CSV table of C-alpha atoms and ligand atoms in Angstrom, one decimal:
chain,number,residue,atom,x,y,z
A,41,MET,CA,106.7,109.1,75.0
A,42,LYS,CA,106.7,105.5,73.6
A,43,PHE,CA,106.8,102.5,75.9
A,44,THR,CA,108.7,99.6,74.5
A,45,PRO,CA,106.6,96.4,74.7
A,46,GLU,CA,108.3,93.7,76.7
A,47,LYS,CA,107.0,90.5,78.1
A,48,TYR,CA,106.3,92.2,81.5
A,49,ARG,CA,103.7,94.4,79.9
A,50,ILE,CA,101.6,91.3,79.6
A,51,ALA,CA,102.8,89.2,82.5
A,52,ASP,CA,102.8,91.7,85.4
A,53,GLU,CA,99.8,91.9,87.6
A,54,PRO,CA,99.0,94.6,90.2
A,55,MET,CA,99.9,93.7,93.8
A,56,GLN,CA,102.0,90.7,92.6
A,57,PRO,CA,105.7,90.4,93.1
A,58,PHE,CA,107.7,90.9,89.9
A,59,ILE,CA,111.4,90.5,90.6
A,60,ASP,CA,113.1,87.4,89.0
A,61,SER,CA,116.8,87.7,89.9
A,62,GLN,CA,117.8,85.1,87.4
A,63,GLU,CA,116.1,87.2,84.6
A,64,ILE,CA,118.0,90.3,85.7
A,65,TRP,CA,121.3,88.4,85.8
A,66,ASP,CA,120.6,86.8,82.4
A,67,TYR,CA,120.2,90.3,80.9
A,68,ILE,CA,123.5,91.5,82.5
A,69,ASN,CA,125.4,88.3,81.5
A,70,ASN,CA,124.3,88.4,77.9
A,71,ALA,CA,124.7,92.1,77.2
A,72,LYS,CA,127.5,93.0,74.9
A,73,PRO,CA,128.5,96.7,74.9
A,74,THR,CA,129.8,97.1,71.4
A,75,ARG,CA,130.5,100.6,70.2
A,76,GLU,CA,127.5,100.6,67.8
A,77,ARG,CA,125.1,99.2,70.3
A,78,VAL,CA,126.0,101.7,73.1
A,79,ARG,CA,125.7,104.6,70.7
A,80,ALA,CA,122.4,103.4,69.4
A,81,ILE,CA,121.1,103.1,72.9
A,82,ILE,CA,122.2,106.6,73.9
A,83,ALA,CA,120.6,107.9,70.7
A,84,LYS,CA,117.3,106.1,71.6
A,85,SER,CA,117.3,107.8,75.0
A,86,LEU,CA,118.1,111.2,73.5
A,87,ASN,CA,115.0,110.6,71.3
A,88,LYS,CA,113.1,110.5,74.7
A,89,GLU,CA,112.4,106.8,74.6
A,90,ARG,CA,112.5,104.7,77.7
A,91,LEU,CA,115.2,102.0,77.7
A,92,ASN,CA,114.3,98.4,78.3
A,93,LEU,CA,116.2,96.0,80.5
A,94,GLU,CA,118.3,94.6,77.8
A,95,GLU,CA,119.5,98.1,76.7
A,96,THR,CA,120.1,99.1,80.3
A,97,ALA,CA,122.2,96.0,80.8
A,98,VAL,CA,124.4,97.0,77.9
A,99,LEU,CA,125.0,100.3,79.5
A,100,VAL,CA,125.9,98.9,82.9
A,101,ASN,CA,128.3,96.5,81.3
A,102,THR,CA,130.1,99.3,79.5
A,103,THR,CA,133.7,99.8,80.8
A,104,ASP,CA,135.5,101.3,77.7
A,105,PRO,CA,136.4,104.8,79.0
A,106,GLU,CA,135.6,106.4,75.7
A,107,LEU,CA,132.1,104.9,75.7
A,108,VAL,CA,131.6,105.6,79.4
A,109,GLU,CA,132.3,109.2,78.5
A,110,GLU,CA,129.7,109.1,75.8
A,111,ILE,CA,127.2,107.8,78.3
A,112,LEU,CA,128.0,110.7,80.7
A,113,GLN,CA,127.8,113.1,77.8
A,114,GLY,CA,124.4,111.6,76.7
A,115,ALA,CA,123.0,112.0,80.2
A,116,ARG,CA,124.3,115.6,80.4
A,117,THR,CA,122.7,116.4,77.0
A,118,LEU,CA,119.4,114.8,78.0
A,119,LYS,CA,119.3,116.7,81.2
A,120,GLU,CA,119.9,120.0,79.4
A,121,LYS,CA,117.5,119.2,76.7
A,122,VAL,CA,114.7,118.0,78.9
A,123,TYR,CA,115.0,119.6,82.3
A,124,GLY,CA,116.8,122.8,81.6
A,125,ASN,CA,119.0,124.2,84.4
A,126,ARG,CA,116.6,124.1,87.3
A,127,ILE,CA,117.2,122.2,90.5
A,128,VAL,CA,114.4,121.7,93.0
A,129,LEU,CA,115.3,122.0,96.7
A,130,PHE,CA,113.9,120.3,99.7
A,131,ALA,CA,114.8,119.3,103.3
A,132,PRO,CA,114.3,116.1,105.2
A,133,LEU,CA,112.7,116.3,108.6
A,134,TYR,CA,113.1,113.3,110.9
A,135,ILE,CA,110.0,112.8,113.0
A,136,GLY,CA,110.8,109.7,115.0
A,137,ASN,CA,113.6,107.1,115.2
A,138,LYS,CA,111.7,104.3,117.1
A,139,CYS,CA,112.0,101.2,114.9
A,140,THR,CA,111.0,97.6,115.3
A,141,ASN,CA,113.0,96.5,112.3
A,142,ASN,CA,116.6,95.3,112.2
A,143,CYS,CA,118.2,96.6,109.1
A,144,THR,CA,121.9,95.8,109.5
A,145,TYR,CA,123.0,99.1,107.8
A,146,CYS,CA,120.8,101.5,109.7
A,147,GLY,CA,121.5,103.4,113.0
A,148,PHE,CA,117.8,103.2,113.9
A,149,ARG,CA,117.7,99.4,113.9
A,150,THR,CA,116.1,97.9,116.9
A,151,SER,CA,119.2,96.1,118.0
A,152,ASN,CA,121.2,99.3,118.2
A,153,LYS,CA,121.0,99.9,122.0
A,154,ASP,CA,123.2,103.0,121.7
A,155,ALA,CA,120.5,104.9,119.8
A,156,VAL,CA,118.5,107.4,121.9
A,157,ARG,CA,114.9,106.9,120.8
A,158,MET,CA,112.5,109.8,120.5
A,159,THR,CA,109.6,111.2,118.5
A,160,LEU,CA,109.0,114.9,118.0
A,161,ALA,CA,106.0,116.1,120.0
A,162,ASP,CA,103.7,118.5,118.2
A,163,GLU,CA,105.3,121.6,119.8
A,164,ASP,CA,108.8,120.4,118.8
A,165,LEU,CA,107.5,119.7,115.3
A,166,VAL,CA,106.1,123.2,115.0
A,167,LYS,CA,109.5,124.6,116.1
A,168,GLU,CA,111.3,122.6,113.6
A,169,VAL,CA,109.0,123.7,110.8
A,170,GLU,CA,109.3,127.3,111.8
A,171,ALA,CA,113.1,127.0,111.8
A,172,LEU,CA,113.0,125.5,108.3
A,173,GLU,CA,110.7,128.2,107.1
A,174,ASP,CA,113.1,130.8,108.5
A,175,ASN,CA,115.7,129.4,106.2
A,176,GLY,CA,113.4,129.6,103.2
A,177,GLN,CA,112.4,126.0,102.8
A,178,LYS,CA,109.1,125.3,101.1
A,179,ARG,CA,109.2,121.5,100.5
A,180,LEU,CA,109.8,118.9,103.2
A,181,ILE,CA,110.1,115.1,103.4
A,182,LEU,CA,109.0,113.7,106.7
A,183,VAL,CA,111.0,110.6,107.7
A,184,TYR,CA,110.0,107.9,110.2
A,185,GLY,CA,111.3,104.6,111.5
A,186,GLU,CA,108.8,101.7,111.4
A,187,HIS,CA,106.9,101.5,114.7
A,188,LYS,CA,103.3,101.2,115.8
A,189,ASP,CA,103.4,104.8,117.1
A,190,TYR,CA,103.8,106.0,113.5
A,191,SER,CA,100.4,104.9,112.3
A,192,PRO,CA,98.8,106.4,109.1
A,193,GLU,CA,96.7,108.6,111.3
A,194,PHE,CA,99.8,109.9,113.2
A,195,ILE,CA,101.6,110.6,109.9
A,196,ALA,CA,98.5,112.3,108.5
A,197,ASP,CA,98.2,114.5,111.6
A,198,ASN,CA,101.8,115.5,111.3
A,199,VAL,CA,101.3,116.5,107.7
A,200,ARG,CA,98.3,118.7,108.5
A,201,LEU,CA,100.2,120.2,111.4
A,202,VAL,CA,103.2,121.0,109.1
A,203,TYR,CA,100.9,122.6,106.4
A,204,GLY,CA,99.4,124.8,109.2
A,205,VAL,CA,102.7,126.3,110.4
A,206,LYS,CA,103.2,129.8,108.9
A,207,LYS,CA,105.9,132.1,110.0
A,208,GLY,CA,106.4,135.5,108.3
A,209,ASN,CA,106.2,134.8,104.6
A,210,GLY,CA,107.2,131.2,105.4
A,211,GLU,CA,105.0,128.2,104.7
A,212,ILE,CA,105.5,124.6,103.6
A,213,ARG,CA,103.7,124.0,100.3
A,214,ARG,CA,104.6,120.3,99.7
A,215,VAL,CA,105.1,117.5,102.3
A,216,ASN,CA,106.5,114.3,101.0
A,217,ILE,CA,106.8,111.1,103.1
A,218,ASN,CA,109.5,108.5,103.6
A,219,ALA,CA,108.1,105.9,106.0
A,220,ALA,CA,107.3,102.2,106.2
A,221,PRO,CA,105.1,100.6,103.6
A,222,LEU,CA,101.4,100.8,104.5
A,223,ASP,CA,98.3,98.8,103.6
A,224,VAL,CA,95.9,100.2,101.1
A,225,GLU,CA,93.7,101.8,103.7
A,226,GLY,CA,96.8,103.3,105.4
A,227,PHE,CA,97.9,104.9,102.1
A,228,ARG,CA,94.5,106.3,101.6
A,229,ILE,CA,94.5,108.0,105.1
A,230,VAL,CA,97.9,109.5,104.4
A,231,LYS,CA,97.0,110.6,100.9
A,232,GLU,CA,93.9,112.5,102.3
A,233,SER,CA,96.2,114.7,104.4
A,234,GLY,CA,97.5,116.2,101.1
A,235,ILE,CA,101.0,114.7,100.7
A,236,GLY,CA,103.1,115.0,97.6
A,237,THR,CA,105.2,111.9,97.0
A,238,TYR,CA,105.4,108.7,99.2
A,239,GLN,CA,108.8,107.1,99.0
A,240,VAL,CA,109.7,103.5,99.8
A,241,PHE,CA,113.1,102.3,98.9
A,242,GLN,CA,113.5,98.6,98.1
A,243,GLU,CA,117.1,98.8,99.5
A,244,THR,CA,118.2,95.8,97.4
A,245,TYR,CA,116.2,94.1,94.7
A,246,HIS,CA,117.9,90.8,95.3
A,247,PRO,CA,115.6,88.6,97.5
A,248,ASP,CA,118.3,86.5,99.2
A,249,PHE,CA,120.5,89.4,100.0
A,250,TYR,CA,117.5,91.4,101.2
A,251,THR,CA,116.8,88.6,103.7
A,252,ASN,CA,120.4,88.7,104.9
A,253,TYR,CA,120.3,92.4,105.6
A,254,HIS,CA,116.9,92.5,107.3
A,255,LEU,CA,117.1,90.3,110.3
A,256,SER,CA,113.7,90.8,112.0
A,257,GLY,CA,110.6,92.9,112.0
A,258,LYS,CA,108.0,93.5,109.3
A,259,LYS,CA,110.6,94.8,106.8
A,260,LYS,CA,112.0,91.3,106.6
A,261,ASP,CA,109.2,90.5,104.1
A,262,PHE,CA,110.7,91.3,100.7
A,263,ASN,CA,107.4,91.0,98.8
A,264,TRP,CA,105.5,93.2,101.2
A,265,ARG,CA,107.9,96.0,100.5
A,266,LEU,CA,108.2,95.2,96.8
A,267,THR,CA,104.4,95.6,96.3
A,268,SER,CA,104.1,98.6,98.7
A,269,LEU,CA,103.8,101.2,95.9
A,270,ASP,CA,101.2,99.0,94.2
A,271,ARG,CA,99.1,99.4,97.3
A,272,ALA,CA,99.7,103.2,97.2
A,273,GLN,CA,98.4,103.2,93.6
A,274,GLU,CA,95.4,101.2,94.6
A,275,ALA,CA,94.7,103.8,97.3
A,276,GLY,CA,94.8,106.5,94.6
A,277,LEU,CA,98.2,107.7,95.6
A,278,ASP,CA,99.8,108.0,92.2
A,279,ASP,CA,102.8,110.0,93.1
A,280,VAL,CA,105.4,107.5,94.4
A,281,GLY,CA,109.2,107.4,94.7
A,282,ILE,CA,111.4,104.3,94.4
A,283,GLY,CA,115.0,103.8,95.4
A,284,ALA,CA,117.8,101.3,96.1
A,285,LEU,CA,120.4,101.6,98.8
A,286,PHE,CA,123.7,101.3,96.8
A,287,GLY,CA,126.4,99.2,98.6
A,288,LEU,CA,124.2,96.3,99.6
A,289,TYR,CA,124.7,94.3,96.4
A,290,ASP,CA,126.1,94.6,92.8
A,291,TRP,CA,125.2,98.1,91.6
A,292,ARG,CA,124.5,96.9,88.1
A,293,TYR,CA,121.8,94.5,89.3
A,294,GLU,CA,120.2,97.3,91.4
A,295,VAL,CA,120.1,99.6,88.4
A,296,LEU,CA,118.2,96.9,86.5
A,297,GLY,CA,116.0,96.3,89.6
A,298,LEU,CA,115.0,100.0,89.5
A,299,VAL,CA,114.2,99.8,85.8
A,300,ARG,CA,112.2,96.6,86.4
A,301,HIS,CA,110.2,98.3,89.1
A,302,THR,CA,109.5,101.2,86.8
A,303,ASN,CA,108.4,98.7,84.1
A,304,HIS,CA,106.0,97.1,86.6
A,305,LEU,CA,104.4,100.4,87.7
A,306,GLU,CA,104.0,101.4,84.1
A,307,ALA,CA,102.6,98.0,83.1
A,308,CYS,CA,100.0,97.9,85.9
A,309,TYR,CA,99.1,101.5,86.6
A,310,ASN,CA,100.3,103.3,83.5
A,311,VAL,CA,102.3,105.6,85.7
A,312,GLY,CA,106.0,105.3,86.4
A,313,PRO,CA,107.7,106.5,89.6
A,314,HIS,CA,107.7,110.2,90.2
A,315,THR,CA,111.2,110.0,91.6
A,316,ILE,CA,114.2,107.6,91.8
A,317,SER,CA,116.6,107.8,94.7
A,318,PHE,CA,120.0,106.2,94.8
A,319,PRO,CA,121.4,106.6,98.3
A,320,ARG,CA,124.9,105.1,98.9
A,321,ILE,CA,125.4,103.5,102.3
A,322,LYS,CA,127.1,105.9,104.8
A,323,ASP,CA,128.6,105.3,108.2
A,324,ALA,CA,126.0,104.9,110.9
A,325,SER,CA,126.2,104.2,114.6
A,326,SER,CA,127.6,100.7,115.3
A,327,VAL,CA,127.1,99.6,111.7
A,328,ASN,CA,129.3,97.4,109.6
A,329,THR,CA,128.5,97.1,105.9
A,330,PRO,CA,130.2,94.8,103.4
A,331,ALA,CA,133.2,96.1,101.6
A,332,GLU,CA,132.5,93.9,98.6
A,333,TYR,CA,129.7,96.0,97.2
A,334,VAL,CA,130.9,99.4,98.0
A,335,VAL,CA,130.2,101.7,95.0
A,336,ASN,CA,133.2,103.9,94.2
A,337,ASP,CA,132.7,107.5,92.9
A,338,ASP,CA,133.3,106.6,89.3
A,339,ASP,CA,130.7,103.8,89.3
A,340,PHE,CA,128.4,106.1,91.2
A,341,VAL,CA,128.6,108.8,88.5
A,342,LYS,CA,128.1,106.2,85.8
A,343,LEU,CA,125.1,104.6,87.4
A,344,VAL,CA,123.4,108.0,87.9
A,345,ALA,CA,124.0,108.8,84.2
A,346,ILE,CA,122.6,105.3,83.2
A,347,LEU,CA,119.4,105.8,85.3
A,348,ARG,CA,119.0,109.2,83.7
A,349,LEU,CA,119.1,107.7,80.2
A,350,ALA,CA,117.0,104.6,81.1
A,351,VAL,CA,114.1,106.6,82.6
A,352,PRO,CA,114.3,110.0,81.1
A,353,TYR,CA,111.0,111.3,82.4
A,354,THR,CA,111.6,110.6,86.1
A,355,GLY,CA,112.9,113.1,88.8
A,356,MET,CA,116.2,112.0,90.3
A,357,ILE,CA,117.1,112.8,93.9
A,358,LEU,CA,120.7,113.3,95.2
A,359,THR,CA,121.0,113.8,98.9
A,360,ALA,CA,123.5,115.3,101.4
A,361,ARG,CA,124.7,111.7,102.1
A,362,GLU,CA,127.2,112.6,99.3
A,363,SER,CA,130.1,115.1,99.7
A,364,VAL,CA,130.0,118.6,98.2
A,365,ALA,CA,132.5,117.5,95.5
A,366,VAL,CA,130.4,114.4,94.5
A,367,ARG,CA,127.2,116.4,94.5
A,368,ARG,CA,128.7,119.1,92.2
A,369,GLN,CA,129.9,116.4,89.8
A,370,VAL,CA,126.8,114.2,89.8
A,371,ILE,CA,124.3,117.0,89.5
A,372,GLN,CA,125.3,117.5,85.8
A,373,PHE,CA,124.1,114.0,84.8
A,374,GLY,CA,120.4,114.3,85.3
A,375,VAL,CA,119.7,115.1,89.0
A,376,SER,CA,116.6,117.2,89.4
A,377,GLN,CA,116.2,117.5,93.2
A,378,ILE,CA,118.7,117.9,96.0
A,379,ASP,CA,118.3,118.6,99.7
A,380,GLY,CA,119.8,121.7,101.3
A,381,GLY,CA,120.7,122.7,104.8
A,382,THR,CA,120.1,119.1,105.9
A,383,LYS,CA,120.2,118.0,109.5
A,384,LEU,CA,119.4,114.5,110.4
A,385,GLU,CA,119.4,114.6,114.2
A,386,LEU,CA,115.9,114.8,115.6
A,387,GLY,CA,115.0,118.3,116.8
A,388,SER,CA,118.2,119.9,115.4
A,389,TYR,CA,116.8,122.4,113.0
A,390,ALA,CA,115.4,124.4,115.9
A,391,GLN,CA,118.2,123.2,118.2
A,392,THR,CA,115.6,122.3,120.8
A,393,LYS,CA,118.0,119.6,122.1
A,394,ASN,CA,121.6,120.3,123.4
A,395,GLU,CA,124.6,118.9,121.6
A,396,GLU,CA,125.0,116.0,123.9
A,397,GLN,CA,121.5,114.9,123.3
A,398,ASN,CA,122.2,115.1,119.6
A,399,LEU,CA,124.5,112.1,119.7
A,400,ASN,CA,123.1,108.9,118.5
A,401,ARG,CA,119.8,110.3,117.3
A,402,GLU,CA,120.8,110.4,113.6
A,403,GLN,CA,120.3,107.5,111.2
A,404,PHE,CA,123.7,107.9,109.4
A,405,MET,CA,126.3,110.6,108.8
A,406,ILE,CA,125.8,113.2,106.1
A,407,ASN,CA,128.7,114.6,104.1
A,408,ASP,CA,127.3,117.9,102.8
A,409,ASN,CA,126.8,120.1,105.8
A,410,ARG,CA,126.3,123.4,104.0
A,411,SER,CA,123.4,125.7,104.8
A,412,LEU,CA,120.5,126.1,102.4
A,413,GLY,CA,121.9,129.6,101.7
A,414,GLU,CA,125.3,128.3,100.8
A,415,ILE,CA,123.9,125.6,98.5
A,416,ILE,CA,121.7,128.2,96.7
A,417,GLU,CA,124.7,130.5,96.2
A,418,ASP,CA,126.7,127.6,94.8
A,419,LEU,CA,123.9,126.6,92.4
A,420,VAL,CA,123.5,130.2,91.2
A,421,ASP,CA,127.3,130.5,90.8
A,422,ASN,CA,127.2,127.4,88.5
A,423,ASP,CA,124.2,128.7,86.5
A,424,TYR,CA,121.6,126.3,88.0
A,425,LEU,CA,118.2,127.8,88.7
A,426,PRO,CA,117.2,126.9,92.3
A,427,SER,CA,113.5,126.1,92.5
A,428,PHE,CA,111.0,125.6,95.3
A,429,CYS,CA,108.1,125.0,92.9
A,430,THR,CA,105.1,123.1,94.1
A,431,ALA,CA,102.7,124.0,91.3
A,432,CYS,CA,102.0,120.7,89.7
A,433,TYR,CA,100.5,118.7,92.5
A,434,ARG,CA,98.6,121.7,93.8
A,435,LEU,CA,97.0,122.1,90.3
A,436,GLY,CA,96.3,118.4,90.1
A,437,ARG,CA,99.0,117.8,87.5
A,438,THR,CA,100.1,114.4,89.0
A,439,GLY,CA,100.2,110.9,87.8
A,440,GLU,CA,101.0,111.8,84.2
A,441,HIS,CA,104.5,111.0,85.0
A,442,PHE,CA,105.9,111.9,81.6
A,443,MET,CA,104.0,115.2,81.3
A,444,GLU,CA,106.9,117.4,81.9
A,445,PHE,CA,108.8,115.4,79.5
A,446,SER,CA,106.5,114.7,76.7
A,447,VAL,CA,104.3,117.8,76.5
A,448,PRO,CA,106.3,120.1,74.2
A,449,GLY,CA,107.4,123.2,75.9
A,450,PHE,CA,106.1,122.1,79.3
A,451,ILE,CA,109.4,122.9,81.1
A,452,LYS,CA,109.7,126.3,79.5
A,453,ARG,CA,106.0,127.2,80.0
A,454,PHE,CA,105.7,126.1,83.6
A,455,CYS,CA,108.8,124.7,85.4
A,456,SER,CA,111.4,127.4,84.5
A,457,PRO,CA,109.0,130.3,85.1
A,458,ASN,CA,107.9,128.8,88.5
A,459,ALA,CA,111.5,128.3,89.4
A,460,MET,CA,112.1,132.0,88.8
A,461,LEU,CA,109.0,133.0,90.8
A,462,THR,CA,110.0,130.9,93.8
A,463,LEU,CA,113.6,132.0,93.6
A,464,THR,CA,112.3,135.6,93.6
A,465,GLU,CA,110.5,134.9,96.8
A,466,TYR,CA,113.6,133.4,98.3
A,467,LEU,CA,115.9,136.3,97.3
A,468,ILE,CA,113.5,138.9,98.8
A,469,ASP,CA,112.7,137.0,102.0
A,470,TYR,CA,115.8,135.1,102.9
A,471,ALA,CA,118.9,135.9,100.8
A,472,THR,CA,122.0,138.0,101.7
A,473,PRO,CA,122.5,141.1,99.5
A,474,GLU,CA,125.4,139.3,97.6
A,475,VAL,CA,123.2,136.3,96.8
A,476,GLN,CA,120.3,138.6,95.8
A,477,GLU,CA,122.5,140.4,93.3
A,478,LYS,CA,123.7,137.1,91.7
A,479,GLY,CA,120.2,135.8,91.8
A,480,TRP,CA,118.7,138.8,89.9
A,481,LYS,CA,121.3,138.4,87.2
A,482,LEU,CA,120.6,134.7,86.9
A,483,ILE,CA,116.9,135.4,86.5
A,484,GLU,CA,117.6,137.9,83.8
A,485,ARG,CA,119.8,135.5,81.9
A,486,SER,CA,117.1,132.8,82.3
A,487,LEU,CA,114.4,135.1,81.0
A,488,VAL,CA,116.5,135.8,77.9
A,489,ASP,CA,116.7,132.0,77.3
A,490,LEU,CA,112.9,131.8,77.4
A,491,GLU,CA,112.2,134.7,75.1
A,492,SER,CA,111.0,132.8,72.1
A,493,GLN,CA,108.9,130.2,74.0
A,494,ALA,CA,107.3,131.6,77.1
A,495,ASN,CA,105.2,134.5,78.0
A,496,VAL,CA,108.1,136.5,79.4
A,497,ALA,CA,106.1,139.6,79.9
A,498,GLU,CA,103.7,137.8,82.2
A,499,ILE,CA,106.7,136.3,84.1
A,500,ARG,CA,108.2,139.7,84.6
A,501,ASN,CA,104.8,141.0,85.7
A,502,ARG,CA,104.6,138.3,88.4
A,503,ILE,CA,108.1,138.9,89.5
A,504,GLU,CA,107.1,142.6,90.0
A,505,ARG,CA,104.0,141.5,92.0
A,506,ILE,CA,106.2,139.4,94.3
A,507,LYS,CA,108.5,142.4,94.8
A,508,GLN,CA,105.4,144.4,95.8
A,509,GLY,CA,104.6,141.8,98.5
A,510,GLU,CA,102.4,139.1,96.8
A,511,ARG,CA,103.4,135.5,97.4
A,512,ASP,CA,102.7,132.0,96.0
A,513,LEU,CA,102.2,132.9,92.4
A,514,TYR,CA,102.6,130.1,89.9
A,515,PHE,CA,101.8,128.9,86.5
B,866,SAM,N1,112.0,103.4,108.1
B,866,SAM,C1,111.6,103.6,106.7
B,866,SAM,C2,112.1,102.6,105.8
B,866,SAM,O1,113.0,101.9,106.2
B,866,SAM,O2,111.6,102.6,104.7
B,866,SAM,C3,111.8,105.0,106.2
B,866,SAM,C4,113.0,105.8,106.6
B,866,SAM,S1,114.6,105.2,106.4
B,866,SAM,C5,115.0,106.1,107.7
B,866,SAM,C6,115.0,106.0,104.8
B,866,SAM,C7,116.1,105.3,104.0
B,866,SAM,O3,117.4,105.6,104.5
B,866,SAM,C8,116.1,103.8,103.9
B,866,SAM,O4,115.1,103.3,103.0
B,866,SAM,C9,117.5,103.5,103.5
B,866,SAM,O5,117.6,103.4,102.1
B,866,SAM,C10,118.3,104.7,103.9
B,866,SAM,N2,119.4,104.4,104.8
B,866,SAM,C11,119.3,103.6,105.9
B,866,SAM,N3,120.5,103.4,106.5
B,866,SAM,C12,121.4,104.1,105.7
B,866,SAM,C13,122.8,104.4,105.8
B,866,SAM,N4,123.6,103.8,106.7
B,866,SAM,N5,123.4,105.2,104.8
B,866,SAM,C14,122.6,105.7,103.8
B,866,SAM,N6,121.3,105.5,103.7
B,866,SAM,C15,120.7,104.7,104.7
B,867,SF4,FE1,114.1,101.1,110.7
B,867,SF4,FE2,114.0,102.2,108.2
B,867,SF4,FE3,116.3,102.1,109.7
B,867,SF4,FE4,115.3,99.9,108.7
B,867,SF4,S1,116.0,101.6,107.5
B,867,SF4,S2,116.1,100.2,110.8
B,867,SF4,S3,113.1,100.3,108.9
B,867,SF4,S4,114.5,103.3,110.1
């Protein structure tokens, strides 16, 4: 993995803001997507080199359909070459929707008086986790509004509680967090509870637009949010996720903003983001969002492909905000994680609340309502290997963000075998007979692909051990 030296490598300082909107626009306004240039940039990425801002700007300016197709094909090739066919699955778990911020696009905003506010009590949380385990989930992301009740200690207690819930063969092996930015001490407290990734989305990287969308509350402070993951790094939390909420501002600018953020983390901490998220705004209770910046499906596909090429080593997350059709299409261009069986209403996995109470407790509408089982079947039918792997962070393989990417054979030695082992557990414990049959065939096909590079005999041996009743085996 080679980093391309740019001036930010020298200029950026930890804990200091780094976004210069004029600089980003200068890159976009000056980028010329000639055929030769676009092809050279795609080739650079396929050579596993990170793209710089200028190169990313060339790609976002590309509109010639033939060249756009080459960008999509490049992202597809990179994904196949680097990540193989596995897709990691997780579920979001909303813990509380109290919020003191006023983000104009969000159903939880403090001025939304229609929202019914609640926070899961410990016993409700346990029921939710049990219901998720009954579906076969192993990886969760806990989601919170911003409120004094959701202190670092509270979040850490939730995390410990979730890890302690075991039902049958079910257990949660990785808890990620999407919550308000904390101070360094707060991040340290949450890290100690054993979380995986801490996500904070910048929403928009344009400071003026940011101010217009965030009317009051702590989130109004653009730079506090921008430097939040620096504070996480200072606290030793080196596994962080960035994101932009697409639809707030020009998507091309946001793509460069995400790359700029990646540059900053690399420059200051030598670790890029573990994941990049690219949610598109969806309808939410009493929310009006601007028509001007709506990202259409074609541009959405393009921007995902460009992000894949620009930051080849980073995991990319596509959520159930998107429809089944869009998810099926976009997944080809470099997505590595999706949620499955998602429910956003608080308390709805265990259905502890009745239908009427469910109204107005969700942040926004989702568009893929399939169960985890249906999503897994769809993945298997399309030759993707569903994975619940949690090995890396449990073995301390974190921070080296490009490890999967740069260590030759890493994916084939660890990721694909672990995907097969966790899929084996799922098939035995939770799948229908039809899905089991398809799943076994997929595992066989995948083992054949690995033949020359991995210790197939040992993988087969562990699959057998799981069939005999052992659980949680990984490389
Ligand atoms: N309250 C915390 C915060 O704002 O960072 C974390 C949780 S917030 C519920 C998670 C993310 O949901 C936000 O960062 C935002 O990007 C996204 N979001 C908010 N409103 C949305 C909407 N209407 N459609 C799609 N995504 C939305
Ligand atoms: Fe609160 Fe987060 Fe929604 Fe903003 S996006 S209103 S901070 S829950």
